[in-house]
Amino acid sequence: METASAEIPDPPPVARRTLLRGSAIAGLGAFVSSSSVFAAPDPASGGPEPSADGLLLTKFRDPLRTPPVLRPRDRGGHDELTVRMRTADVTVHSELPAVRMWTYEGSYPGPTIETVRGRRLRVTWENGLTGSIPVTAVEFGRPGAPMPDPLSNYPGTQGCQDVAAVAGLEPWAAVHLHGMLTGGGNDGWMENLLAPGEVQLSAYPNDQAATTLWYHDHTHHVSRFSVYAGLAGLFVSRNDEERALDLPRGRHEVPLVLSDRNFALDGSGALTGRLVHKVEMVGTKLMRAHAAPYTLVNGVVWPYLEVQPRWYRFRIVNTANSRIYRLMLLADGRPVPGALQVIGTDQGLIDRPLPVDGALNLSSGERADVLVDFSPFRGRSVKLVNTMEGVTPGDSSTRHDLLEPDVMQFRVAGRGSTGRFTLPKTLSPTFRRPTHHDLPHGGRPRWVVLVGPGTANVPELWEMEEMEQSEAEGITLPSAGIVQVEDAEGTVTTLRRTAMHYDDGNAFTVAHRGVEIWKYLNLAASPHPMHIHLAHFHVLSRENYDVTGFDRVVRGSARPVSFLGAAQLEAHELGEKDTVRVGTAGQIVPGPNGTPGEMVTVAVRFPVVGRGVHHCHMLEHEQHMVRPLVVGPAAHRHAGGHHH
């Protein structure tokens, strides 16, 4: 397989920034064939293990890396930082040649930017990328239903065809700090692109709760390839409230940046390290959600981490293009209920720790702050695994792109102090869920309906408006773009589509400092993580709906989609968020409307102004399921009367 031949620029002088902790790029180890003989692992203490057949790499051979930390410089009234994008060769597994990637500061993931709440931050994002995109994009498929064991489960490009116009993509960039409340001019607008040698200057108020955000490329139309090429990193803010808790810190506070990747093979069948973005096309060229067989944590394929028998804090971030991670901790092959204690969500600490009894479900873009006590596993090993409903935790499922379910291994020391940490009963005394009195009353909610593929064979995002009853009575059903919804009280609301494509106009226009109710209704068979720029929100409810009344051919309701029952919010959905999954997180049931429909209602606040977007954060869906969003001063909307 041909590899990129662009010259890699020298790293920038260290004097220009403060890199704390060692570089995330490890030296390239000796190549070891996947068939190499190694000692059988002790099931108690852990060790390397063979991966699933066909994946050619050993699990748990390489230690987990911690991304380097980058702290800004104090400039008096604000802090400053320069982050450079550059092409680099990154080691992701000791049995794999170095992988050519587009990176921030030469590492994948990029350095963790660490700040203090209230310190205004100005970042200069420099585009120093070279060469064409270091990703081979291919697709495969056959008429009819999806394959029971799709080629995306395995490395290589055999049986695939190239995706047009990807190989020559030049290194344009646009940086979005996901979850930061900043004006539209600093948000990394996806069409304000940087050419190599140019810079993006962004000012971040940095006046929000201590939490974990992440930054990534947001280039319109190609973010699924540019993020896959390596353009992602963490952003951590801290405050006094968090420090007062005396949570695990230092080497006991560990980021876990989750992603998945695939690689090319050479003529002999050996892995080359070339990134391969491979998707299955079903029927008349309908793209399935992207899923790759190799799970990376902090840029290492199936790593291990040696831990002490004590409490640890993990900042877990799903940066995968589309994959939903349903995470469980397994000991002796069995799930450990309550092992993951959620203390924070996308936007900071919650009021008290909440145990996860099943799986921790994180869709693309979501984050969770969790605590784990390893003292019950002294001298043993435990695994973090990805799971699927209907599949025994730890087992594989080729049909559901879960050939290798293992994520990473924790090797718990037999000796060592358990530390003095005690799980606090109260985390954030300032946190509270919105009450009835906090919500807007009297106005109509915004409606966003998520629909399966139409004539263009791509999923669709419909912005809707409620119709007056007199208007609705004259409509013949089913009609294209008309959806009726029957709620728990039996009230039927008729919705009319107002926009679908990115350039349809009629953008949602929101009042600055306003609070709105948004209702996401998923009529499709696939879950969608929905992200709103320039805003944060609380998830109010999750409800199941019967969506069999939606006519997928006509693209409208033959009869109302109707309420089935309330669903439970998960622990990491009870805090403030910027991304929420709409649709079931587990197994997708086959059939025309196999997955129960779902409605998720959120209360959104808009503290900043400007032009942004709201969209699906499955990057393969982003270019189709994206709409503009404008937040402006309320007075400006009415100034000058109606002369214009």
XYZ file of C-alpha atoms in Angstrom:
644
model
C 0.000 0.000 0.000
C 1.365 3.375 -0.970
C 2.158 5.667 1.938
C 2.266 9.439 2.141
C 5.615 10.827 1.074
C 5.295 14.372 2.444
C 8.297 15.613 4.337
C 7.671 15.908 8.068
C 8.612 19.363 9.401
C 10.892 19.749 12.393
C 9.097 20.153 15.722
C 8.653 23.734 16.899
C 11.033 25.066 19.540
C 10.043 24.047 23.053
C 10.616 27.627 24.211
C 7.419 28.722 22.459
C 5.207 26.642 24.753
C 5.318 24.766 28.033
C 5.042 21.034 27.488
C 4.735 19.255 30.804
C 5.173 15.488 31.007
C 6.973 13.564 28.308
C 5.990 13.517 24.666
C 3.140 11.205 23.811
C 5.142 9.679 20.965
C 7.021 6.631 22.166
C 10.082 5.279 20.383
C 9.301 2.649 17.806
C 9.786 -0.755 19.390
C 11.106 -3.858 17.687
C 8.601 -5.348 15.261
C 7.137 -8.595 16.562
C 4.958 -10.816 14.427
C 1.459 -11.458 15.746
C 2.320 -15.136 15.655
C 5.199 -14.603 18.083
C 5.140 -16.945 21.016
C 4.741 -15.258 24.382
C 4.097 -16.693 27.800
C 0.480 -17.504 28.521
C -0.940 -14.678 30.627
C -1.643 -15.239 34.273
C -5.412 -14.690 34.440
C -4.943 -13.167 37.877
C -2.169 -10.634 37.264
C -2.747 -10.012 33.555
C -0.449 -9.878 30.554
C -0.443 -9.861 26.737
C -3.171 -11.805 24.958
C -3.830 -12.683 21.314
C -6.456 -10.568 19.611
C -9.325 -11.877 17.493
C -8.409 -13.875 14.400
C -7.388 -11.659 11.512
C -6.339 -8.619 13.544
C -2.643 -9.562 13.703
C -1.729 -7.534 16.803
C -1.239 -8.609 20.413
C -3.531 -7.114 23.021
C -2.183 -5.534 26.189
C 1.427 -5.541 24.990
C 1.951 -1.773 25.219
C 1.468 0.490 28.237
C -1.087 3.275 28.187
C 0.404 6.674 27.343
C -0.649 9.908 28.962
C -0.889 12.788 26.471
C 1.539 15.638 27.185
C 0.080 18.583 29.095
C 0.145 22.070 27.621
C -0.455 25.014 29.962
C -0.917 28.591 28.739
C 1.262 31.546 29.653
C -0.011 34.330 31.871
C -0.232 37.601 29.938
C -1.729 39.667 32.745
C -5.400 40.011 31.975
C -5.522 36.809 29.964
C -3.621 33.636 29.148
C -2.075 32.782 25.780
C -1.170 29.589 24.028
C 0.075 28.499 20.611
C -0.831 25.074 19.267
C 0.663 23.899 15.995
C -0.822 21.319 13.671
C 1.837 19.201 12.009
C 2.297 15.963 10.150
C 4.000 13.274 12.253
C 4.717 9.563 12.428
C 3.042 8.174 15.550
C 3.611 4.794 17.199
C 0.295 3.248 18.189
C 1.475 -0.355 18.773
C 4.928 -1.872 19.134
C 4.126 -4.541 16.503
C 2.969 -1.959 13.943
C 5.075 0.455 11.880
C 4.675 4.109 12.786
C 1.442 5.631 11.504
C 1.554 8.829 9.438
C -1.000 11.227 10.977
C -2.119 14.826 11.015
C -1.667 15.939 14.606
C -1.621 18.762 17.094
C 1.973 19.212 18.272
C 3.112 15.907 16.793
C 1.168 13.559 19.074
C -2.080 11.633 18.905
C -4.147 12.581 20.699
C -2.845 16.123 20.849
C -1.586 17.611 24.096
C -4.078 18.128 26.899
C -4.592 21.866 27.307
C -5.013 22.524 31.036
C -6.506 25.790 32.294
C -8.136 27.416 35.306
C -11.717 28.618 35.174
C -12.051 32.383 34.877
C -8.723 32.893 33.081
C -9.565 34.218 29.624
C -7.639 32.268 27.033
C -6.384 33.231 23.583
C -5.150 30.395 21.405
C -3.226 30.691 18.177
C -3.906 27.562 16.146
C -1.138 27.299 13.519
C -1.617 25.122 10.466
C 1.756 23.516 9.816
C 0.346 20.413 8.119
C 2.005 19.019 4.998
C 1.112 16.590 2.244
C -2.267 15.178 1.320
C -4.457 13.522 3.912
C -2.741 10.367 5.272
C -5.887 8.243 5.015
C -6.952 5.705 2.411
C -10.759 5.914 2.141
C -12.533 2.857 0.732
C -15.995 1.342 0.651
C -17.475 -2.071 0.000
C -20.882 -3.670 -0.138
C -23.324 -5.936 -1.876
C -27.009 -5.715 -2.823
C -29.466 -6.481 -0.070
C -28.884 -6.573 3.666
C -25.636 -5.778 5.504
C -23.020 -8.513 5.628
C -23.066 -10.762 8.714
C -19.275 -10.374 8.936
C -18.462 -7.116 7.102
C -14.992 -6.386 5.712
C -14.781 -3.418 8.092
C -14.079 -5.935 10.866
C -10.652 -6.594 9.347
C -7.587 -4.674 8.131
C -6.693 -4.105 4.490
C -8.551 -2.886 1.430
C -9.156 -6.131 -0.447
C -12.658 -6.289 -1.884
C -13.077 -2.515 -1.577
C -13.067 0.402 -3.956
C -11.590 3.852 -3.392
C -13.843 6.699 -2.299
C -13.573 9.421 -4.914
C -11.577 12.606 -4.285
C -10.301 11.724 -0.805
C -6.712 10.713 -1.624
C -5.741 14.206 -2.765
C -7.356 16.216 0.039
C -5.082 19.088 1.013
C -4.464 20.088 4.654
C -7.104 22.727 5.213
C -8.254 22.986 8.834
C -10.767 24.614 11.193
C -10.416 24.037 14.940
C -13.499 23.659 17.144
C -13.178 23.528 20.943
C -16.107 21.217 21.587
C -18.202 22.333 24.557
C -16.567 25.738 25.099
C -19.022 28.607 25.436
C -17.537 31.184 23.090
C -18.942 33.511 20.464
C -19.500 32.353 16.921
C -16.435 34.199 15.678
C -14.189 32.075 17.890
C -16.020 28.771 17.624
C -14.134 27.356 14.646
C -16.769 27.941 11.971
C -16.444 24.981 9.641
C -16.191 27.056 6.463
C -13.574 29.535 7.755
C -10.677 27.343 6.734
C -6.944 27.675 7.363
C -4.468 26.883 4.633
C -0.996 25.646 5.598
C 0.965 28.563 7.021
C -2.139 30.395 8.229
C -3.428 30.768 11.792
C -6.796 30.744 13.536
C -6.988 33.178 16.454
C -9.609 32.140 18.997
C -10.567 33.844 22.253
C -12.225 31.635 24.859
C -13.964 33.192 27.898
C -13.208 29.984 29.827
C -15.920 30.909 32.310
C -17.728 27.637 32.859
C -17.591 24.716 35.233
C -14.389 22.726 35.656
C -14.681 19.857 33.210
C -13.239 17.944 30.253
C -13.745 19.360 26.762
C -11.996 18.323 23.570
C -10.779 20.091 20.463
C -10.902 18.693 16.947
C -11.002 19.611 13.302
C -14.380 20.756 11.997
C -13.677 21.269 8.294
C -16.985 21.148 6.451
C -17.621 17.998 4.364
C -14.368 16.254 5.351
C -14.253 16.187 9.175
C -14.797 12.405 9.098
C -11.415 12.093 7.389
C -9.489 14.899 9.124
C -10.411 13.795 12.654
C -9.684 10.193 11.657
C -6.272 11.414 10.467
C -5.508 12.435 14.065
C -6.737 15.997 14.659
C -8.150 15.664 18.189
C -7.020 16.495 21.732
C -8.309 17.206 25.255
C -8.990 20.447 27.113
C -9.274 20.344 30.915
C -10.372 23.236 33.120
C -10.138 23.269 36.911
C -11.621 25.396 39.701
C -11.585 25.768 43.486
C -14.725 23.682 43.972
C -13.085 20.700 42.284
C -9.815 21.131 44.216
C -11.648 21.161 47.539
C -12.879 17.613 46.921
C -9.327 16.234 46.974
C -10.161 13.834 44.162
C -7.473 11.416 42.901
C -4.862 13.455 41.069
C -1.395 13.228 39.548
C -0.772 9.726 38.237
C -4.077 8.653 39.776
C -6.023 10.973 37.443
C -5.921 9.507 33.951
C -7.566 10.603 30.683
C -8.963 7.801 28.525
C -9.377 9.112 24.967
C -11.269 6.428 23.036
C -11.151 6.024 19.270
C -11.119 3.288 16.649
C -8.930 2.878 13.573
C -8.152 0.470 10.753
C -4.914 -0.124 8.847
C -3.708 -1.276 5.444
C -1.922 -4.521 4.565
C 1.022 -4.989 2.225
C 1.337 -7.682 -0.450
C 2.485 -10.260 2.115
C -0.506 -9.642 4.399
C 1.443 -7.674 7.023
C 0.102 -4.473 8.551
C 1.675 -1.324 7.099
C 0.434 1.340 9.504
C -1.363 3.280 6.764
C -4.735 4.529 8.066
C -7.756 3.051 6.277
C -11.244 4.539 6.575
C -13.522 1.694 5.481
C -17.326 1.743 5.367
C -19.989 -0.670 4.181
C -22.479 0.451 1.552
C -25.822 -1.359 1.663
C -28.365 -1.703 -1.120
C -28.388 1.384 -3.315
C -25.243 2.912 -1.835
C -26.464 3.587 1.716
C -23.542 4.068 4.116
C -23.542 2.197 7.407
C -22.095 3.971 10.438
C -18.305 3.800 10.444
C -16.708 1.213 12.749
C -13.083 0.079 12.799
C -11.685 -3.041 14.508
C -8.761 -1.577 16.469
C -9.608 0.291 19.665
C -7.133 2.984 20.693
C -6.917 4.512 24.151
C -4.775 7.656 24.292
C -3.456 6.680 20.866
C -2.368 3.138 21.861
C -4.045 0.007 20.491
C -5.442 -2.141 23.353
C -3.054 -0.830 26.037
C -2.582 -1.903 29.632
C -2.240 0.296 32.698
C -0.554 -0.719 35.932
C -2.544 0.660 38.846
C -2.349 0.609 42.617
C -5.121 -0.971 44.711
C -6.801 2.392 45.328
C -9.226 4.915 43.810
C -8.505 6.396 40.366
C -10.167 9.161 38.410
C -10.718 8.621 34.684
C -11.800 11.324 32.250
C -13.373 9.223 29.479
C -13.903 10.864 26.079
C -15.390 9.226 22.989
C -13.572 10.758 20.007
C -14.466 7.969 17.562
C -16.068 8.984 14.291
C -19.315 7.104 14.889
C -18.868 4.176 17.263
C -20.870 4.139 20.492
C -18.900 2.685 23.395
C -20.950 0.682 25.919
C -18.302 0.278 28.580
C -18.163 -2.300 31.363
C -15.444 -3.371 33.779
C -14.955 -7.147 33.810
C -13.219 -9.167 36.513
C -12.730 -12.896 35.924
C -14.826 -12.462 32.780
C -17.849 -11.118 34.642
C -19.200 -7.545 34.865
C -18.628 -5.675 38.119
C -21.838 -3.719 38.827
C -21.223 -0.264 40.242
C -17.479 -0.353 39.526
C -17.780 2.894 37.546
C -18.916 5.816 39.709
C -19.942 8.796 37.584
C -18.991 12.138 39.138
C -19.221 14.406 36.094
C -20.733 14.800 32.646
C -19.890 16.788 29.501
C -19.972 20.067 31.395
C -18.723 19.385 34.892
C -19.346 17.770 38.250
C -22.777 16.605 39.326
C -24.168 16.759 42.863
C -23.235 13.256 44.020
C -21.514 10.098 42.728
C -23.801 7.785 40.742
C -22.903 4.109 40.201
C -23.261 2.530 36.757
C -24.921 -0.855 37.180
C -25.023 -1.748 33.489
C -22.979 -0.182 30.711
C -21.660 3.364 30.488
C -22.956 4.439 27.069
C -20.908 7.149 25.374
C -21.700 8.230 21.830
C -19.334 10.265 19.694
C -18.445 13.550 21.401
C -19.748 12.609 24.860
C -17.591 12.607 27.984
C -17.875 11.110 31.459
C -15.832 11.738 34.600
C -15.686 8.506 36.629
C -14.039 7.083 39.730
C -12.950 3.451 40.060
C -11.761 1.698 43.221
C -9.222 -1.005 42.335
C -8.657 -2.160 45.942
C -11.044 -5.161 45.600
C -8.840 -6.439 42.737
C -5.466 -6.363 44.505
C -2.958 -8.572 42.666
C -5.408 -9.268 39.809
C -6.228 -7.839 36.407
C -9.505 -6.425 35.133
C -10.606 -5.382 31.665
C -12.538 -2.476 30.269
C -14.642 -3.870 27.425
C -17.051 -2.603 24.803
C -20.384 -4.423 24.884
C -23.598 -4.802 22.922
C -27.109 -5.528 24.156
C -27.961 -9.157 23.536
C -24.270 -10.169 23.495
C -22.566 -11.570 26.600
C -20.167 -8.888 27.926
C -16.685 -9.718 26.701
C -17.923 -11.766 23.723
C -17.502 -10.671 20.130
C -20.206 -9.997 17.552
C -19.002 -9.662 13.974
C -22.450 -8.658 12.784
C -22.387 -5.613 15.047
C -18.784 -4.553 14.291
C -17.558 -5.938 17.602
C -14.969 -8.449 16.459
C -12.637 -7.505 19.345
C -14.574 -6.226 22.379
C -11.596 -5.537 24.652
C -10.645 -1.899 25.170
C -7.800 -2.077 27.697
C -6.440 -4.017 30.671
C -5.759 -2.812 34.215
C -3.052 -4.670 36.152
C -3.626 -4.101 39.845
C -0.563 -4.270 42.089
C -0.552 -6.822 44.887
C 1.072 -4.365 47.239
C 0.720 -0.699 47.913
C -1.388 1.698 49.889
C -5.075 2.008 49.192
C -4.722 5.755 49.784
C -6.832 7.950 52.017
C -9.534 8.847 49.526
C -13.149 8.278 50.512
C -15.930 8.571 47.963
C -17.588 11.910 48.817
C -21.325 12.064 49.404
C -21.488 15.551 47.878
C -19.522 16.639 44.815
C -20.704 20.022 43.580
C -22.818 21.961 46.094
C -23.558 24.528 43.369
C -24.939 21.995 40.880
C -28.669 21.559 40.519
C -31.026 20.108 37.979
C -33.467 22.592 36.450
C -36.864 22.684 38.117
C -40.264 23.513 36.675
C -39.725 27.159 37.594
C -36.430 27.300 35.656
C -38.026 26.269 32.368
C -39.741 28.507 29.824
C -43.518 28.399 29.828
C -46.043 29.502 27.274
C -43.887 29.237 24.171
C -43.660 26.330 21.769
C -40.646 24.014 21.782
C -38.212 23.611 18.936
C -38.637 20.298 17.116
C -35.834 18.370 15.424
C -36.828 15.087 13.772
C -34.188 12.549 12.763
C -35.210 10.487 9.763
C -33.714 7.500 7.998
C -32.310 7.765 4.474
C -34.484 9.253 1.750
C -34.009 9.497 -2.000
C -30.405 10.673 -1.583
C -29.647 7.602 0.589
C -28.365 9.695 3.474
C -29.891 10.210 6.936
C -31.791 13.455 7.350
C -32.262 16.097 10.028
C -35.584 17.898 9.784
C -36.278 21.185 11.520
C -40.014 21.343 12.213
C -42.689 23.771 13.341
C -45.985 23.062 15.072
C -49.051 23.656 12.930
C -52.287 25.202 14.104
C -55.083 22.669 14.459
C -57.127 24.379 11.747
C -54.222 23.994 9.309
C -53.611 20.365 10.229
C -57.235 19.358 9.661
C -56.931 20.071 5.936
C -53.930 17.804 5.350
C -54.218 14.373 3.754
C -51.967 11.848 5.463
C -49.393 10.640 4.742
C -47.892 13.821 3.299
C -44.209 14.466 2.741
C -42.614 16.409 5.575
C -45.620 16.140 7.901
C -45.175 14.236 11.191
C -47.860 13.781 13.810
C -46.876 13.006 17.399
C -49.243 11.645 20.082
C -47.893 12.253 23.577
C -48.534 10.460 26.884
C -51.785 12.409 27.437
C -53.109 11.515 23.994
C -52.635 15.011 22.568
C -51.700 14.968 18.888
C -49.286 17.615 17.590
C -48.841 18.085 13.855
C -45.372 19.110 12.719
C -44.419 20.605 9.369
C -40.864 20.452 8.013
C -39.310 23.889 7.540
C -35.727 22.956 6.640
C -33.604 19.897 6.015
C -30.495 20.722 3.988
C -27.657 22.826 5.329
C -28.392 25.702 2.928
C -32.204 25.661 3.152
C -32.301 28.981 5.025
C -34.746 29.668 7.879
C -32.111 28.991 10.532
C -33.184 28.627 14.148
C -32.752 32.158 15.554
C -32.366 32.269 19.321
C -32.358 35.083 21.872
C -29.113 35.618 23.770
C -29.382 34.373 27.382
C -32.623 32.667 26.448
C -33.690 29.188 27.535
C -35.556 26.972 25.087
C -37.045 23.495 25.075
C -35.815 21.348 22.197
C -37.450 18.032 21.362
C -35.427 15.496 19.383
C -37.536 12.742 17.828
C -35.695 9.831 16.241
C -37.675 7.956 13.572
C -34.613 6.125 12.220
C -33.142 2.712 13.039
C -29.832 4.255 14.098
C -29.048 6.311 17.213
C -27.687 9.803 16.634
C -25.556 11.905 19.025
C -26.833 15.476 18.734
C -24.492 18.399 19.478
C -25.401 22.093 19.806
C -22.752 24.787 19.382
C -22.897 28.038 21.402
C -25.031 26.367 24.063
C -25.291 23.911 26.937
C -28.324 21.927 27.995
C -29.900 19.638 30.569
C -31.590 16.448 29.435
C -35.117 16.515 30.844
C -36.501 13.216 29.618
C -36.029 10.217 27.388
C -39.170 8.517 26.057
C -39.933 5.563 23.782
C -42.287 6.007 20.829
C -43.980 3.677 18.365
C -42.743 4.981 15.014
C -44.319 2.357 12.739
C -46.878 4.952 11.669
C -44.201 6.884 9.788
C -44.257 6.101 6.050
C -40.602 5.969 5.003
C -41.460 6.139 1.288
C -43.828 9.100 1.412
C -41.668 10.641 4.181
C -44.569 11.512 6.455
C -46.947 10.075 9.070
C -49.672 7.719 7.947
C -50.774 7.751 11.581
C -49.265 9.511 14.610
C -46.050 8.236 16.134
C -47.247 7.469 19.636
C -45.918 7.435 23.180
C -45.001 4.013 24.579
C -43.409 4.861 27.903
C -40.765 6.799 29.760
C -37.148 5.623 29.621
C -34.568 6.174 32.331
C -31.839 8.758 31.993
C -28.353 7.391 32.545
C -25.974 8.639 35.220
C -23.846 10.657 32.801
C -26.968 12.294 31.344
C -28.045 13.931 34.611
C -25.541 16.795 34.480
C -25.121 19.677 32.074
C -24.227 18.546 28.571
C -23.527 19.641 25.012
C -24.048 16.287 23.254
C -26.812 13.738 23.780
C -27.578 10.397 22.182
C -31.048 10.135 20.634
C -31.930 6.494 20.034
C -31.087 3.201 21.699
C -27.406 2.617 22.399
C -27.315 -1.146 22.086
C -28.270 -3.705 19.498
C -30.186 -2.425 16.484
C -33.077 -4.755 15.737
C -33.492 -5.537 12.005
C -36.638 -4.494 10.193
C -38.101 -1.413 8.523
C -38.644 0.290 11.893
C -36.858 -2.190 14.111
C -35.549 0.093 16.827
C -38.197 1.768 18.988
C -38.367 5.462 18.251
C -37.123 7.768 20.942
C -37.814 11.335 21.968
C -35.258 13.225 24.020
C -36.270 16.583 25.485
C -33.604 19.073 26.549
C -33.604 22.540 28.123
C -31.034 24.621 26.245
C -29.437 27.859 27.458
C -27.643 30.261 25.109
C -25.056 32.386 26.999
C -23.042 33.515 23.936
C -23.876 35.079 20.588
C -22.954 34.395 16.995
C -23.524 31.986 14.171
C -23.031 28.298 14.897
C -24.552 24.964 13.990
C -26.399 22.055 15.525
C -25.720 18.635 14.075
C -25.301 14.904 14.455
C -21.853 14.124 15.859
C -21.505 10.884 13.933
C -18.919 12.377 11.613
C -20.083 10.274 8.669
C -23.507 11.924 9.138
C -22.299 15.417 9.943
C -22.257 16.859 6.430
C -25.878 15.743 5.877
C -27.350 16.221 9.358
C -26.239 19.788 10.084
C -28.147 23.067 10.247
C -27.121 26.659 11.019
C -27.992 28.225 14.354
C -27.927 31.966 15.122
C -27.875 33.444 18.636
C -28.270 37.216 18.935
C -29.364 39.945 21.369
C -33.130 39.799 21.749
C -33.478 43.559 21.233
C -31.815 43.359 17.821
C -34.564 41.094 16.518
C -37.167 43.824 16.968
C -35.174 47.014 16.447
C -36.424 49.295 13.660
C -39.947 47.939 13.607
C -41.074 46.067 10.507
C -39.586 48.322 7.820
C -37.343 45.486 6.603
